[in-house]
Amino acid sequence: MADKTPKEPDARVATRIDPTKEGLSKEQLNFIRQVEIEQWKKRTQKLRTRNVATGLAIGALVMGIYGYTFYSVSQERIMDEMDEEARRARLQGPKTGAN
């Protein structure tokens, strides 16, 4: 949309210019470069902020999964110990027809 030229010659809309085709002076080209650099700096700052936020979110997710895994494994060991104790109790108990 920004590449389209206005339909009316007196329209107050900024048109995009191609520096290679237009006859621009060195000052105008330098000004265009300076404006582009400033725009690039603004965009990279926003992008850096988003990247940091995304990195922290992914890191928190990874740490959560890692912590949950340790918690689950510790619970499994407790259950294994309880099963082992129950097995020993069955072996030491009196023998009946139900065992």
mmCIF file of C-alpha atoms in Angstrom:
data_model
loop_
_atom_site.group_PDB
_atom_site.id
_atom_site.type_symbol
_atom_site.label_atom_id
_atom_site.label_comp_id
_atom_site.label_asym_id
_atom_site.label_seq_id
_atom_site.Cartn_x
_atom_site.Cartn_y
_atom_site.Cartn_z
ATOM 1 C CA MET A 1 0.000 0.000 0.000
ATOM 2 C CA ALA A 2 2.810 2.437 0.753
ATOM 3 C CA ASP A 3 4.335 1.768 -2.663
ATOM 4 C CA LYS A 4 1.307 3.087 -4.514
ATOM 5 C CA THR A 5 1.444 6.643 -5.726
ATOM 6 C CA PRO A 6 -1.513 8.861 -4.878
ATOM 7 C CA LYS A 7 -4.236 9.114 -7.509
ATOM 8 C CA GLU A 8 -4.453 12.864 -7.157
ATOM 9 C CA PRO A 9 -1.335 14.909 -7.884
ATOM 10 C CA ASP A 10 -2.072 17.320 -4.992
ATOM 11 C CA ALA A 11 -2.677 14.597 -2.385
ATOM 12 C CA ARG A 12 -0.925 15.067 0.961
ATOM 13 C CA VAL A 13 0.319 11.508 1.265
ATOM 14 C CA ALA A 14 3.949 10.537 1.603
ATOM 15 C CA THR A 15 5.111 8.444 -1.305
ATOM 16 C CA ARG A 16 7.949 5.996 -1.202
ATOM 17 C CA ILE A 17 10.893 7.004 -3.337
ATOM 18 C CA ASP A 18 13.561 4.807 -4.841
ATOM 19 C CA PRO A 19 16.979 6.442 -4.263
ATOM 20 C CA THR A 20 18.483 4.630 -7.237
ATOM 21 C CA LYS A 21 15.932 6.062 -9.683
ATOM 22 C CA GLU A 22 15.409 9.495 -8.172
ATOM 23 C CA GLY A 23 18.007 12.202 -8.548
ATOM 24 C CA LEU A 24 18.806 12.815 -4.865
ATOM 25 C CA SER A 25 21.645 14.842 -3.462
ATOM 26 C CA LYS A 26 24.225 13.433 -1.039
ATOM 27 C CA GLU A 27 22.575 15.256 1.872
ATOM 28 C CA GLN A 28 19.222 13.706 1.077
ATOM 29 C CA LEU A 29 20.753 10.223 0.800
ATOM 30 C CA ASN A 30 22.572 10.691 4.123
ATOM 31 C CA PHE A 31 19.344 11.836 5.756
ATOM 32 C CA ILE A 32 17.520 8.773 4.413
ATOM 33 C CA ARG A 33 20.276 6.503 5.788
ATOM 34 C CA GLN A 34 20.118 8.198 9.201
ATOM 35 C CA VAL A 35 16.338 7.780 9.371
ATOM 36 C CA GLU A 36 16.617 4.119 8.363
ATOM 37 C CA ILE A 37 19.263 3.519 11.045
ATOM 38 C CA GLU A 38 17.051 5.118 13.714
ATOM 39 C CA GLN A 39 14.094 2.997 12.626
ATOM 40 C CA TRP A 40 16.300 -0.107 12.711
ATOM 41 C CA LYS A 41 17.440 0.735 16.265
ATOM 42 C CA LYS A 42 13.842 1.085 17.459
ATOM 43 C CA ARG A 43 12.837 -2.217 15.884
ATOM 44 C CA THR A 44 15.830 -4.084 17.293
ATOM 45 C CA GLN A 45 15.109 -2.781 20.808
ATOM 46 C CA LYS A 46 11.531 -4.088 20.601
ATOM 47 C CA LEU A 47 12.774 -7.370 19.171
ATOM 48 C CA ARG A 48 15.412 -7.705 21.901
ATOM 49 C CA THR A 49 12.756 -7.177 24.583
ATOM 50 C CA ARG A 50 10.518 -9.803 23.012
ATOM 51 C CA ASN A 51 13.428 -12.228 22.689
ATOM 52 C CA VAL A 52 14.310 -11.811 26.374
ATOM 53 C CA ALA A 53 10.684 -12.358 27.412
ATOM 54 C CA THR A 54 10.426 -15.427 25.184
ATOM 55 C CA GLY A 55 13.714 -16.809 26.513
ATOM 56 C CA LEU A 56 12.598 -16.370 30.106
ATOM 57 C CA ALA A 57 9.271 -18.059 29.383
ATOM 58 C CA ILE A 58 10.960 -21.017 27.687
ATOM 59 C CA GLY A 59 13.521 -21.243 30.512
ATOM 60 C CA ALA A 60 10.738 -21.248 33.124
ATOM 61 C CA LEU A 61 8.926 -23.997 31.218
ATOM 62 C CA VAL A 62 12.087 -26.108 30.991
ATOM 63 C CA MET A 63 12.852 -25.637 34.687
ATOM 64 C CA GLY A 64 9.265 -26.570 35.550
ATOM 65 C CA ILE A 65 9.447 -29.768 33.528
ATOM 66 C CA TYR A 66 12.859 -30.563 35.023
ATOM 67 C CA GLY A 67 11.586 -29.990 38.578
ATOM 68 C CA TYR A 68 8.443 -32.041 37.988
ATOM 69 C CA THR A 69 10.543 -34.879 36.607
ATOM 70 C CA PHE A 70 12.694 -34.935 39.750
ATOM 71 C CA TYR A 71 9.573 -34.827 41.909
ATOM 72 C CA SER A 72 7.989 -37.754 40.016
ATOM 73 C CA VAL A 73 11.130 -39.849 40.174
ATOM 74 C CA SER A 74 11.391 -39.310 43.931
ATOM 75 C CA GLN A 75 7.758 -40.388 44.301
ATOM 76 C CA GLU A 76 8.434 -43.535 42.272
ATOM 77 C CA ARG A 77 11.268 -44.522 44.612
ATOM 78 C CA ILE A 78 8.988 -44.182 47.619
ATOM 79 C CA MET A 79 6.390 -46.356 45.928
ATOM 80 C CA ASP A 80 9.056 -48.942 45.070
ATOM 81 C CA GLU A 81 10.173 -49.002 48.722
ATOM 82 C CA MET A 82 6.578 -49.448 49.873
ATOM 83 C CA ASP A 83 6.073 -52.301 47.398
ATOM 84 C CA GLU A 84 9.263 -53.965 48.633
ATOM 85 C CA GLU A 85 8.111 -53.693 52.276
ATOM 86 C CA ALA A 86 4.712 -55.161 51.370
ATOM 87 C CA ARG A 87 6.398 -58.032 49.523
ATOM 88 C CA ARG A 88 8.582 -58.793 52.572
ATOM 89 C CA ALA A 89 5.563 -58.678 54.869
ATOM 90 C CA ARG A 90 3.713 -61.182 52.658
ATOM 91 C CA LEU A 91 6.679 -63.538 52.605
ATOM 92 C CA GLN A 92 7.107 -63.444 56.403
ATOM 93 C CA GLY A 93 3.403 -63.754 57.208
ATOM 94 C CA PRO A 94 1.598 -67.060 57.875
ATOM 95 C CA LYS A 95 0.870 -69.269 54.886
ATOM 96 C CA THR A 96 -2.804 -69.701 54.205
ATOM 97 C CA GLY A 97 -4.763 -70.858 51.191
ATOM 98 C CA ALA A 98 -5.421 -67.236 50.192
ATOM 99 C CA ASN A 99 -1.668 -66.395 49.797
#
